[in-house]
Coordinates of C-alpha atoms in Angstrom, one line a residue:
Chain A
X1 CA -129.5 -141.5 50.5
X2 CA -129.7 -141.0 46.9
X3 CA -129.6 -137.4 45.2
X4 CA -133.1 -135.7 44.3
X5 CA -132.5 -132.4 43.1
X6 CA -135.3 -129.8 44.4
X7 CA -135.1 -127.8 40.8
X8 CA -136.5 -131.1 38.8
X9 CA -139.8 -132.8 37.8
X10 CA -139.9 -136.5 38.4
X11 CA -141.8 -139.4 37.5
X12 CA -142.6 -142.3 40.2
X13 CA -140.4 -144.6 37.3
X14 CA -137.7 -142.6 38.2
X15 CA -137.2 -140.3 35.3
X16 CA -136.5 -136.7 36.0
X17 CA -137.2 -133.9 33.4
X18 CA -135.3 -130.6 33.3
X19 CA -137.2 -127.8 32.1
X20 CA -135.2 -125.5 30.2
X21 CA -137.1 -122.3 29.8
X22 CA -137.0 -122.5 26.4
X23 CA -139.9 -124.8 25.4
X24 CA -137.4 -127.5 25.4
X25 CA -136.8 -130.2 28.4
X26 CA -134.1 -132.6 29.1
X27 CA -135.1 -136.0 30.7
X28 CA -132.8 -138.9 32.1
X29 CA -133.2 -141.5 35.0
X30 CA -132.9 -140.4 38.3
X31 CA -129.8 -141.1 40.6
X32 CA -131.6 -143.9 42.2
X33 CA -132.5 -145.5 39.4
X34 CA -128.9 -145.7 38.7
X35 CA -128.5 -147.0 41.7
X36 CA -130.8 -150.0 41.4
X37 CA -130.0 -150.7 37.9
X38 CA -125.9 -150.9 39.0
X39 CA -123.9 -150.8 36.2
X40 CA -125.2 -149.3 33.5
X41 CA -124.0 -151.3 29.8
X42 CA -126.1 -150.2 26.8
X43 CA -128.7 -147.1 26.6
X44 CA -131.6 -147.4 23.3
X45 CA -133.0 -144.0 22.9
X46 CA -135.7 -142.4 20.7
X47 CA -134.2 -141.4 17.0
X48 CA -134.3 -137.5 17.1
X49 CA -137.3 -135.8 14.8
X50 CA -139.9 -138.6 16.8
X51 CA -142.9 -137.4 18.3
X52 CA -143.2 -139.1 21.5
X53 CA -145.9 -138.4 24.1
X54 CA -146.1 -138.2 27.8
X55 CA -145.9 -141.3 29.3
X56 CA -145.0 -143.6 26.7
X57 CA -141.7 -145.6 26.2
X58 CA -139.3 -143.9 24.9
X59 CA -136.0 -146.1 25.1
X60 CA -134.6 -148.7 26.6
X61 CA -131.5 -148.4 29.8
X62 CA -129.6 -152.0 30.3
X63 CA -127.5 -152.7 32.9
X64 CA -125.2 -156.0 34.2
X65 CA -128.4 -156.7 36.2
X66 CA -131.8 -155.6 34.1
X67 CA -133.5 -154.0 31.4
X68 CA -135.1 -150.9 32.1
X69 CA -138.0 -149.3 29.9
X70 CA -137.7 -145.6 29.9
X71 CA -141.3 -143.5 29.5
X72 CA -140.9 -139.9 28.5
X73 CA -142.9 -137.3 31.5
X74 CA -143.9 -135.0 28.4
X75 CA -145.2 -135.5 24.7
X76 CA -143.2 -133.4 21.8
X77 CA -140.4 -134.0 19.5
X78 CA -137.3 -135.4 20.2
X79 CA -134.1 -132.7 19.2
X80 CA -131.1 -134.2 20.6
X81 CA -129.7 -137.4 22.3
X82 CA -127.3 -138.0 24.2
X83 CA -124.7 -139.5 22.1
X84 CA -121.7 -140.0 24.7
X85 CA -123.7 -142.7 26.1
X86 CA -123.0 -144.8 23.3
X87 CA -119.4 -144.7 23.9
X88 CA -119.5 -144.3 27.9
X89 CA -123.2 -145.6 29.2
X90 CA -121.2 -145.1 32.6
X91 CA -122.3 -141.5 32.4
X92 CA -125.6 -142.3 33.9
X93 CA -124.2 -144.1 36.6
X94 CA -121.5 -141.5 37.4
X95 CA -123.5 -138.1 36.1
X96 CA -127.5 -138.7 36.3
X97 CA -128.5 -135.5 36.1
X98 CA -125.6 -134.0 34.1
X99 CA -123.6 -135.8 31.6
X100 CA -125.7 -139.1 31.8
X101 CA -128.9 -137.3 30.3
X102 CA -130.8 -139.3 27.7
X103 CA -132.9 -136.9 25.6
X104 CA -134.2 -133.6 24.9
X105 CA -137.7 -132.4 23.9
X106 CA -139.4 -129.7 22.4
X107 CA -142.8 -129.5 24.3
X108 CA -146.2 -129.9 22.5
X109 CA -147.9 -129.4 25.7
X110 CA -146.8 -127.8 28.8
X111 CA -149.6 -128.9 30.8
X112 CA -147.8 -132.5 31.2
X113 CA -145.5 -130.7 33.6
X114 CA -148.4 -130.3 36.0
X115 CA -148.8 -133.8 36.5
X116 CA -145.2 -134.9 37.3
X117 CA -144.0 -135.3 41.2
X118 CA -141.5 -132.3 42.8
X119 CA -138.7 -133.6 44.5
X120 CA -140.3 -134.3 47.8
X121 CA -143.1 -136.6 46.3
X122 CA -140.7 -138.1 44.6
X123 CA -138.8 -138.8 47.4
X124 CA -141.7 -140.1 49.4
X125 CA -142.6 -142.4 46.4
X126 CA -138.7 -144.2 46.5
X127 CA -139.1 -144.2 50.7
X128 CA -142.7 -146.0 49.9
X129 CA -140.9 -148.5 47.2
X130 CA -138.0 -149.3 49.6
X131 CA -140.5 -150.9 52.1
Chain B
X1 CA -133.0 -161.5 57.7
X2 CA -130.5 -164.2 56.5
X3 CA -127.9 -165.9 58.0
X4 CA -124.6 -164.5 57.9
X5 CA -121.1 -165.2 57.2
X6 CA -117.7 -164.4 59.4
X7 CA -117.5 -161.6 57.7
X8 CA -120.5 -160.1 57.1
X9 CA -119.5 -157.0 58.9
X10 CA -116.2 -156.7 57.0
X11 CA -119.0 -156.2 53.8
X12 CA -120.7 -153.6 55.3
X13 CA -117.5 -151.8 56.8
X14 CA -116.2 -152.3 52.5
X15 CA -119.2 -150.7 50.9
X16 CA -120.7 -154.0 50.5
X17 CA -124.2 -153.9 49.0
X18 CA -125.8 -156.5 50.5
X19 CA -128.5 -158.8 48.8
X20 CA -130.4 -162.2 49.9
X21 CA -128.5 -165.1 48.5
X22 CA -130.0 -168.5 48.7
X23 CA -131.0 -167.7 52.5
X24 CA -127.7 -165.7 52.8
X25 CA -127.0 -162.0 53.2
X26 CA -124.3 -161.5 50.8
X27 CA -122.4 -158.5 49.1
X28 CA -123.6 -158.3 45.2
X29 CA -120.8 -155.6 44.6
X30 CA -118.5 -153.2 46.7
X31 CA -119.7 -150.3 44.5
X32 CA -119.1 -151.4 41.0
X33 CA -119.7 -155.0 39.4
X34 CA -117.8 -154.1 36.2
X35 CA -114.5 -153.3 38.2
X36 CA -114.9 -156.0 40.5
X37 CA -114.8 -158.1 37.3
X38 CA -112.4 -156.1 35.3
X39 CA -109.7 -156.4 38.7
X40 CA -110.0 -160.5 38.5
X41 CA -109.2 -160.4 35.2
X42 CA -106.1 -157.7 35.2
X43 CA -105.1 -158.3 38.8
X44 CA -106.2 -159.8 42.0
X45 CA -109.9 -160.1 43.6
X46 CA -111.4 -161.8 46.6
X47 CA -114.7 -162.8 47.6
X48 CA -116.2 -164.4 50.5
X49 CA -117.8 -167.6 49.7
X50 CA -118.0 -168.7 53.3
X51 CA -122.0 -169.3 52.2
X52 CA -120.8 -172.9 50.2
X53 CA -121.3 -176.3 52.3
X54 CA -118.1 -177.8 53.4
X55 CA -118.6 -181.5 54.5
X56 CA -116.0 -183.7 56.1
X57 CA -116.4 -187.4 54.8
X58 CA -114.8 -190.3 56.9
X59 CA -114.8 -194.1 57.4
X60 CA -113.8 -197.6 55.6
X61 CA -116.1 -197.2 53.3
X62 CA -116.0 -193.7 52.0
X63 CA -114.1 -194.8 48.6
X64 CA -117.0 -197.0 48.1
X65 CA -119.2 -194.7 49.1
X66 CA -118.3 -192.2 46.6
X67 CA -118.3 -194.1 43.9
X68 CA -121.8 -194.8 44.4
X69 CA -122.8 -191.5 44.8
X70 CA -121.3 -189.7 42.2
X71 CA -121.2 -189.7 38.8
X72 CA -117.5 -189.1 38.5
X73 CA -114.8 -191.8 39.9
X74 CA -112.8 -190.6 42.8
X75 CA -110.7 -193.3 41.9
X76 CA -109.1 -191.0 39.7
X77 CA -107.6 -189.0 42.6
X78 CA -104.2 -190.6 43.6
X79 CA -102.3 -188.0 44.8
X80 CA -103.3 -186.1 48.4
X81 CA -105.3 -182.9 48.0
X82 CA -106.4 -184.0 44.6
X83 CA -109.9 -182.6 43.3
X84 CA -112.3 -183.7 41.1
X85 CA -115.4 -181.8 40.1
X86 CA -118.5 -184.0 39.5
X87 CA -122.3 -184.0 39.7
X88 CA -124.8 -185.8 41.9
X89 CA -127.3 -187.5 40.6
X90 CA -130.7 -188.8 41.3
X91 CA -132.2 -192.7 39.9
X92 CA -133.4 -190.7 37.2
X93 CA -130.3 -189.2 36.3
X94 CA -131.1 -185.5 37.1
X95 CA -128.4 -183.3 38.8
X96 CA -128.9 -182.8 42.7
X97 CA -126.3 -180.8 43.0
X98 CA -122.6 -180.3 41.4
X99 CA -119.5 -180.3 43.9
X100 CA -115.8 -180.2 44.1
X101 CA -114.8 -183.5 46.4
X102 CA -111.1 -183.3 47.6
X103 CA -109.3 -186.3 48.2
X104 CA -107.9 -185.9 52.4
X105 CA -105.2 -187.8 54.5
X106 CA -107.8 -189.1 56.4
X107 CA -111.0 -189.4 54.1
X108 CA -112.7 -186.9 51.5
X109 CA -113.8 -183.9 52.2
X110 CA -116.5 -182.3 49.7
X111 CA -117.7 -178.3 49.0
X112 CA -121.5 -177.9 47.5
X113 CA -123.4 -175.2 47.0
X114 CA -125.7 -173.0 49.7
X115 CA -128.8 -173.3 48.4
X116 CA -128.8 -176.9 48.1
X117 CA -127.7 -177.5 51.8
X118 CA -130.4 -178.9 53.2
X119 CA -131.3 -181.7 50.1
X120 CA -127.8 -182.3 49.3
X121 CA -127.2 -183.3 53.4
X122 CA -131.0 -185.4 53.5
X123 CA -129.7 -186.6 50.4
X124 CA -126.4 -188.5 51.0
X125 CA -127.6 -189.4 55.0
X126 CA -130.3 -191.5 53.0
X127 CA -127.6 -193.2 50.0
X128 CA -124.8 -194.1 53.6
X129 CA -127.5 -196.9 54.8
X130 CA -125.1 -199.7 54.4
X131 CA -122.0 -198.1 54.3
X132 CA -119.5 -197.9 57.6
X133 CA -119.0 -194.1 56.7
X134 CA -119.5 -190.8 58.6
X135 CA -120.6 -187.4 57.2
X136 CA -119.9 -184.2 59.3
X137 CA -120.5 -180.8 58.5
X138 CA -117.6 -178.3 58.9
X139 CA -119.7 -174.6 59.7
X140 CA -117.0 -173.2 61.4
X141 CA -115.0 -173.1 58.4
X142 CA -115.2 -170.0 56.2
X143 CA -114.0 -169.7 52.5
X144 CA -112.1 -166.9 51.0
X145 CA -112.1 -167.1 47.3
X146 CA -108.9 -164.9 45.5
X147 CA -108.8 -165.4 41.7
X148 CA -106.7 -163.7 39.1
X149 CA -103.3 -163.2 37.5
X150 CA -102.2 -161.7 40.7
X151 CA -104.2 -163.8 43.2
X152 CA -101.8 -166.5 44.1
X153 CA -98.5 -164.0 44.1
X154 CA -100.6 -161.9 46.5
X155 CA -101.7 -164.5 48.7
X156 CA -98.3 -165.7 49.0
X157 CA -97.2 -162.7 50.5
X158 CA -99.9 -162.6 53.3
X159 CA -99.7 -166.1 54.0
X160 CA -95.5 -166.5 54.9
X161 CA -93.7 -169.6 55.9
X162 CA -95.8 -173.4 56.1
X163 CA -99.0 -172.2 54.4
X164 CA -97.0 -170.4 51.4
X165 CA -94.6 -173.7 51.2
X166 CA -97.8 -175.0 50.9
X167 CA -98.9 -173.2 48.2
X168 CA -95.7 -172.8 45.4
X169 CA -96.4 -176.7 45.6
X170 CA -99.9 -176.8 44.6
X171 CA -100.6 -178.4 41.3
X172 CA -104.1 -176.7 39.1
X173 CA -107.3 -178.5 40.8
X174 CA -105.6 -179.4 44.8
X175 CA -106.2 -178.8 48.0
X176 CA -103.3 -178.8 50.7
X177 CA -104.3 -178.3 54.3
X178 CA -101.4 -176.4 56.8
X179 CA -102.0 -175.4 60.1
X180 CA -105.8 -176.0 59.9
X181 CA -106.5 -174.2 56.8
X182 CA -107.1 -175.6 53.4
X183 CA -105.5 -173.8 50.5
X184 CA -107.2 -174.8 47.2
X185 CA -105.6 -174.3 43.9
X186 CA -109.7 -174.4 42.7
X187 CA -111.8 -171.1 41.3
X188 CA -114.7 -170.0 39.7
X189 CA -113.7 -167.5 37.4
X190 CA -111.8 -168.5 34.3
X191 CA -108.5 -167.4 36.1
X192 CA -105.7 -168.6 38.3
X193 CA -106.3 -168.4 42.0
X194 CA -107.3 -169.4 45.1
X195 CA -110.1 -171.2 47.4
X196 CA -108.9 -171.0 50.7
X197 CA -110.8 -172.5 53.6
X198 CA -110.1 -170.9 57.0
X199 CA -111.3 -171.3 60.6
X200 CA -114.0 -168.9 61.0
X201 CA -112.2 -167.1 64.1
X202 CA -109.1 -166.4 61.9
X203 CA -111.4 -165.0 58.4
X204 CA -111.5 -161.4 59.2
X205 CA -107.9 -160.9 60.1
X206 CA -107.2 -163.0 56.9
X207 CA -109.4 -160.9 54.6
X208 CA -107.8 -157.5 55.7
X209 CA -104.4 -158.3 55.1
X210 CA -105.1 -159.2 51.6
X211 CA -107.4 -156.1 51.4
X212 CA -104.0 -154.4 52.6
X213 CA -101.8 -156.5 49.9
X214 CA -104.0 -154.6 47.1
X215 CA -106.4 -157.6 46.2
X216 CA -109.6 -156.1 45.8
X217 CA -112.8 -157.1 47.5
X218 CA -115.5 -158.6 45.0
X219 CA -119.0 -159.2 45.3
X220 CA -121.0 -162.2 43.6
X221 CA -122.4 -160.0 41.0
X222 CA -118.9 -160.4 39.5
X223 CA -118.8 -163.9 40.7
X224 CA -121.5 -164.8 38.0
X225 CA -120.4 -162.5 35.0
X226 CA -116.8 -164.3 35.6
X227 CA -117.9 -167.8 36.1
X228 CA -120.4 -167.3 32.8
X229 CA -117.6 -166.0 30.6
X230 CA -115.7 -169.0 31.7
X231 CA -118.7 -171.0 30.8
X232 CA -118.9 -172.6 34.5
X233 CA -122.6 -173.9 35.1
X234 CA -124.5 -172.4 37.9
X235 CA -127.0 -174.8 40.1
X236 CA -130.4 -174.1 39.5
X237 CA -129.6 -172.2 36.5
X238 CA -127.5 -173.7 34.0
X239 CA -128.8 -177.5 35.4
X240 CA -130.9 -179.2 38.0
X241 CA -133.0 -182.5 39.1
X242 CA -134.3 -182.4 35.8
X243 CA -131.9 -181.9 33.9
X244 CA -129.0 -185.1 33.0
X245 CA -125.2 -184.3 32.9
X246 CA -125.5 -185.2 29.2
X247 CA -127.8 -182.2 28.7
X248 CA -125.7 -179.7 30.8
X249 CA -122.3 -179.7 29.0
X250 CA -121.0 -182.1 31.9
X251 CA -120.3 -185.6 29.7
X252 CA -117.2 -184.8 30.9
X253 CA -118.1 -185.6 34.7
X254 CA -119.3 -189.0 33.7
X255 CA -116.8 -191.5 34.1
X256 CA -118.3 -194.7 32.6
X257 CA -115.2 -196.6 33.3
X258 CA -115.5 -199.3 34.5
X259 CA -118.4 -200.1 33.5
X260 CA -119.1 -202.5 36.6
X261 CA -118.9 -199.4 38.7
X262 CA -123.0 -199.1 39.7
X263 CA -123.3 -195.3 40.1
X264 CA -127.0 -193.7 41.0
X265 CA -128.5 -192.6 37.7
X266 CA -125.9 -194.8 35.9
X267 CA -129.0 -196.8 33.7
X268 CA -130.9 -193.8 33.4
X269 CA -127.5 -191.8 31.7
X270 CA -127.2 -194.7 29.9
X271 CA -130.5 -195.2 28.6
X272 CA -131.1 -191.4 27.8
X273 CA -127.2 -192.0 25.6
X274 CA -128.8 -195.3 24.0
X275 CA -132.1 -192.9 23.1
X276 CA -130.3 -190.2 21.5
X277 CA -129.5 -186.8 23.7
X278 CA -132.3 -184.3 22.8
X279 CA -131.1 -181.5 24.4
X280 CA -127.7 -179.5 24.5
X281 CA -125.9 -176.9 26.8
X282 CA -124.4 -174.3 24.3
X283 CA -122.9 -170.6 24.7
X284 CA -124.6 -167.9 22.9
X285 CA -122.8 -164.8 21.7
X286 CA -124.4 -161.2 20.7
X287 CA -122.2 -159.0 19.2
X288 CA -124.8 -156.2 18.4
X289 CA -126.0 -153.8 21.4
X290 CA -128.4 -155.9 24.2
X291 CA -128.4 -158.0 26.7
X292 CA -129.4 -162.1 26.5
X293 CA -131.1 -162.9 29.8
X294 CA -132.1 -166.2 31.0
X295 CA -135.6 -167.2 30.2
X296 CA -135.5 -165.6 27.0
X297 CA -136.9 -167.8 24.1
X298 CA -134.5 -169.6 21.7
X299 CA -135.2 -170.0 18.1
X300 CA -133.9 -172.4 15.8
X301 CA -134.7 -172.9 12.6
X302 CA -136.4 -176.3 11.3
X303 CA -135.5 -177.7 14.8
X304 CA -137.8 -176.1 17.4
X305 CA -137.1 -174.1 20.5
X306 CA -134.7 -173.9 23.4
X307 CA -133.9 -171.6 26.6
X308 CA -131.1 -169.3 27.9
X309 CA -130.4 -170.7 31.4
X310 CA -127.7 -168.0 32.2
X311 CA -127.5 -164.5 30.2
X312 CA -124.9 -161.2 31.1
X313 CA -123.3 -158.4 29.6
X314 CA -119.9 -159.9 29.6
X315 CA -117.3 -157.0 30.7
X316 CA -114.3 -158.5 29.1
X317 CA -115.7 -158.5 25.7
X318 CA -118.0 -155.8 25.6
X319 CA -121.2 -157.7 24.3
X320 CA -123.9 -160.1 26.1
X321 CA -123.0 -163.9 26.4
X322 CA -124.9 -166.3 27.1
X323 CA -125.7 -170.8 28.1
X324 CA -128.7 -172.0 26.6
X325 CA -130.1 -174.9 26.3
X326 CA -131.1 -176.1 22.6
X327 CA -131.8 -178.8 20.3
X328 CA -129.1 -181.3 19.8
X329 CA -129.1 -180.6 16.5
X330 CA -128.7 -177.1 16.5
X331 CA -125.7 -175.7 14.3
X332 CA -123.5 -172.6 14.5
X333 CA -126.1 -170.3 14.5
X334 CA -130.0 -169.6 16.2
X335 CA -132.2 -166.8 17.3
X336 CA -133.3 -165.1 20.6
X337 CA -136.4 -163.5 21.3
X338 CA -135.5 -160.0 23.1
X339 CA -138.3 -157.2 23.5
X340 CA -140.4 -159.3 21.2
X341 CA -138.4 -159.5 18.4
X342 CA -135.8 -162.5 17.1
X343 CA -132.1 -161.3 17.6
X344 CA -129.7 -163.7 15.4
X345 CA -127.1 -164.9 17.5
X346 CA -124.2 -167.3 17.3
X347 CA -123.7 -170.6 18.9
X348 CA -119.8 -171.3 20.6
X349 CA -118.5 -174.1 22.3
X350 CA -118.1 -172.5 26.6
X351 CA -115.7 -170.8 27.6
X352 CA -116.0 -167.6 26.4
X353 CA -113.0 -166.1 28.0
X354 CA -110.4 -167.8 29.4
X355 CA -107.2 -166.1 31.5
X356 CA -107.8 -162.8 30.9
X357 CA -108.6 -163.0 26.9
X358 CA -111.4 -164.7 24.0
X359 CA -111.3 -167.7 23.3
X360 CA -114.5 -169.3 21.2
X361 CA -114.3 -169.3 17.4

């Protein structure tokens, strides 16, 4: 059984958002999107200063097996990547929700957090995927 | 559900991730493809490939027989155990299937691929009309596959006594059977190793020793990323019934000596030769960040378009290779259409890697 933190946001694509209390939010793919992607080779983000908006790609995660589009839960402007994954995109196998995040937002609109899944809907959304 | 190997439990038991493989539940990976790979290439893996079609081939004619059927001469293997990797073709000179056939004591005895059972079987029941031959199935055989620098050291020291005798006398591309195995000095990797073929009731035991020995089980996730950067063809990827050995980087299969020798597809091969080759098999390389995936579009300039048949990140080199299939014209150099946009890439000679290290210009 994968790992679905309860203190995240999620989309049904499998991207979980961190919201850090500061206006700002982190987002990365979820632990079992790691897991169905397997290895994980090269990560594309968005170049910091963007302005991306909820629900739009925002990067691109490629593993041994696929390539993945990555959507952003939330519109604002990008303020930091991750930059280890560059060097080690085994991060987001090994650390989803830690060292394998992806990006960080400033929010535009806060009101996109309503919309995204808790952990439990997220859950039932892999559970309904799995079948 | 699929149909299982001996050892299908021994998967699951490992970690095994298991996937649907030509009608097959097999293990894609133990936990991680890019160790399983990076252990063939530095030390010692084994995979199961219990899933391949062994078939025993007997009777006056099988020489004959043979030589009608494939593409390449068994004629070339003199010695016992020999191998000789060749394709099978149809009248119009298409690729049924590709196989190993080894030359036995008491006839041949061929290994093709899973998901072409059933055709390949239909296939060379309907060419034996006429010939005093006899085809039989060996199921109860499984296949244990240990490849890399390591492999055949490790194996060894399982495998004491006859079968290990057996073995320090194996010369590359032979087969040696010993107390109802088969030990194959045959892979699919780009490395030195093993194909060992093992009564089904003796697989699991077998399998834990060299688990015990330190040689690592691998899934077929690795299997392909280690075949491609050897720049091994995969069926129904890399070539198939419409594709000619001329157009799949398999010339070399051919064996047009002597010319008397009346293979099936032989006029059309030689017709398509006489015509001019239109296509080519070639390896792509991507140095830059991205992966080249078969199915993706090939570009080249002034001369049309081709295919990638087979695409991976390769581990060993860090960047994507690739087999496509282009114009026979096409030069060192080409473009691939990834995300919607033309990637340069360029154009190599297979392999990509070979024991352990790079080896295309």
């Amino acid at each position: 059984m994968s790992n679905i933190p309860g203190e995240l946001k999620y989309l049904s694509s499998h991207e979980w958002v961190r919201v850090e209390g500061d206006g700002t939010a982190t987002i990365g793919i979820t632990d079992h999107a790691q897991d169905l992607l397997g290895d994980v080779v090269f990560v594309e983000l968005p170049e910091v200063g963007v302005e991306i908006n909820a629900g739009e790609e925002a990067g691109v995660v490629e593993s041994v097996k696929a390539a993945s589009d990555i959507y952003s839960p939330v519109s604002g402007e990008v303020l930091a990547i991750n930059e280890a994954l560059e060097e080690s995109p085994d991060l987001v196998n090994n650390e989803p929700y830690e060292d394998g995040w992806f990006f960080k937002v400033k929010l535009t609109d806060e009101s996109d957090l309503e919309s995204l899944l808790d952990a439990d809907a997220y859950a039932e959304a892999c559970e309904a995927e799995d079948h | 559900m699929g149909n299982k190997t001996a050892l299908y439990d021994t998967h699951v038991a490992c970690g095994g991730k298991i996937v649907d493989f030509g009608g097959w539940d097999m293990p894609i990976h133990y936990g991680s493809q890019l160790e399983e790979h990076h252990v063939v290439r530095k030390a010692s893996g084994m995979f199961d490939v219990s899933h391949m079609t062994i078939v025993d081939l007997v009777g006056s004619d099988a020489k004959r027989y043979l030589q009608y059927l494939l593409a390449n001469d068994v004629d070339k293997l003199k010695d016992i155990g020999k191998a000789l990797y060749s394709g099978m073709l149809n009248e119009q000179g298409g690729v049924i299937d590709d196989l190993i056939v080894y030359n036995m004591p008491e006839g041949y005895r061929l290994v093709v691929n899973c998901g072409t059972r059933e055709k390949d079987l239909a296939w060379m029941e309907k060419q034996s009309a006429g010939f005093d031959i006899e085809l039989t199935e060996r199921p109860e055989l499984a296949m244990v596959a240990v490849q890399g620098p390591e492999a055949i050291a490790k194996t060894m020291q399982v495998l004491a006594g006859e079968k290990a005798e057996a073995i320090s006398s194996l010369k590359v591309f032979q087969g040696l059977e010993s107390a109802g195995w088969m030990l194959c000095r045959t892979g699919y990797t780009g490395e030195d190793g093993l194909e060992i073929i093992v009564p089904e009731a003796e697989v699991v035991t077998f399998w834990q020793q060299l688990q015990e020995a330190g040689v690592k089980p691998c899934g077929l996730g690795a299997r392909d990323t280690l075949r491609l950067e050897a720049g091994m063809n995969l069926y129904g990827s890399d070539m198939d019934e419409s594709i000619s050995p001329l157009q799949a980087n398999m010339g070399w299969t051919i064996a047009w000596q002597p010319s008397e020798r009346d293979f099936i597809g032989r006029a059309a091969l030689e017709a398509e030769k006489a015509e001019g080759v239109k296509s080519k098999l070639v390896g792509l390389v991507l140095e830059e960040r991205g992966v080249l995936r078969a199915h993706q579009k090939v570009v080249v300039e002034g001369l049309g378009e081709g295919e990638i048949t087979s695409g991976t990140f390769s581990p060993t080199l860090g960047y994507s290779v690739a087999l496509a299939r282009v114009p026979a014209a096409t030069g060192d150099s080409c473009a691939v259409e990834m995300r919607k946009k033309l990637q340069p890439v360029k154009v190599v000679m297979p392999p990509f890697v070979r024991n352990g290290a790079r080896v295309y210009k």
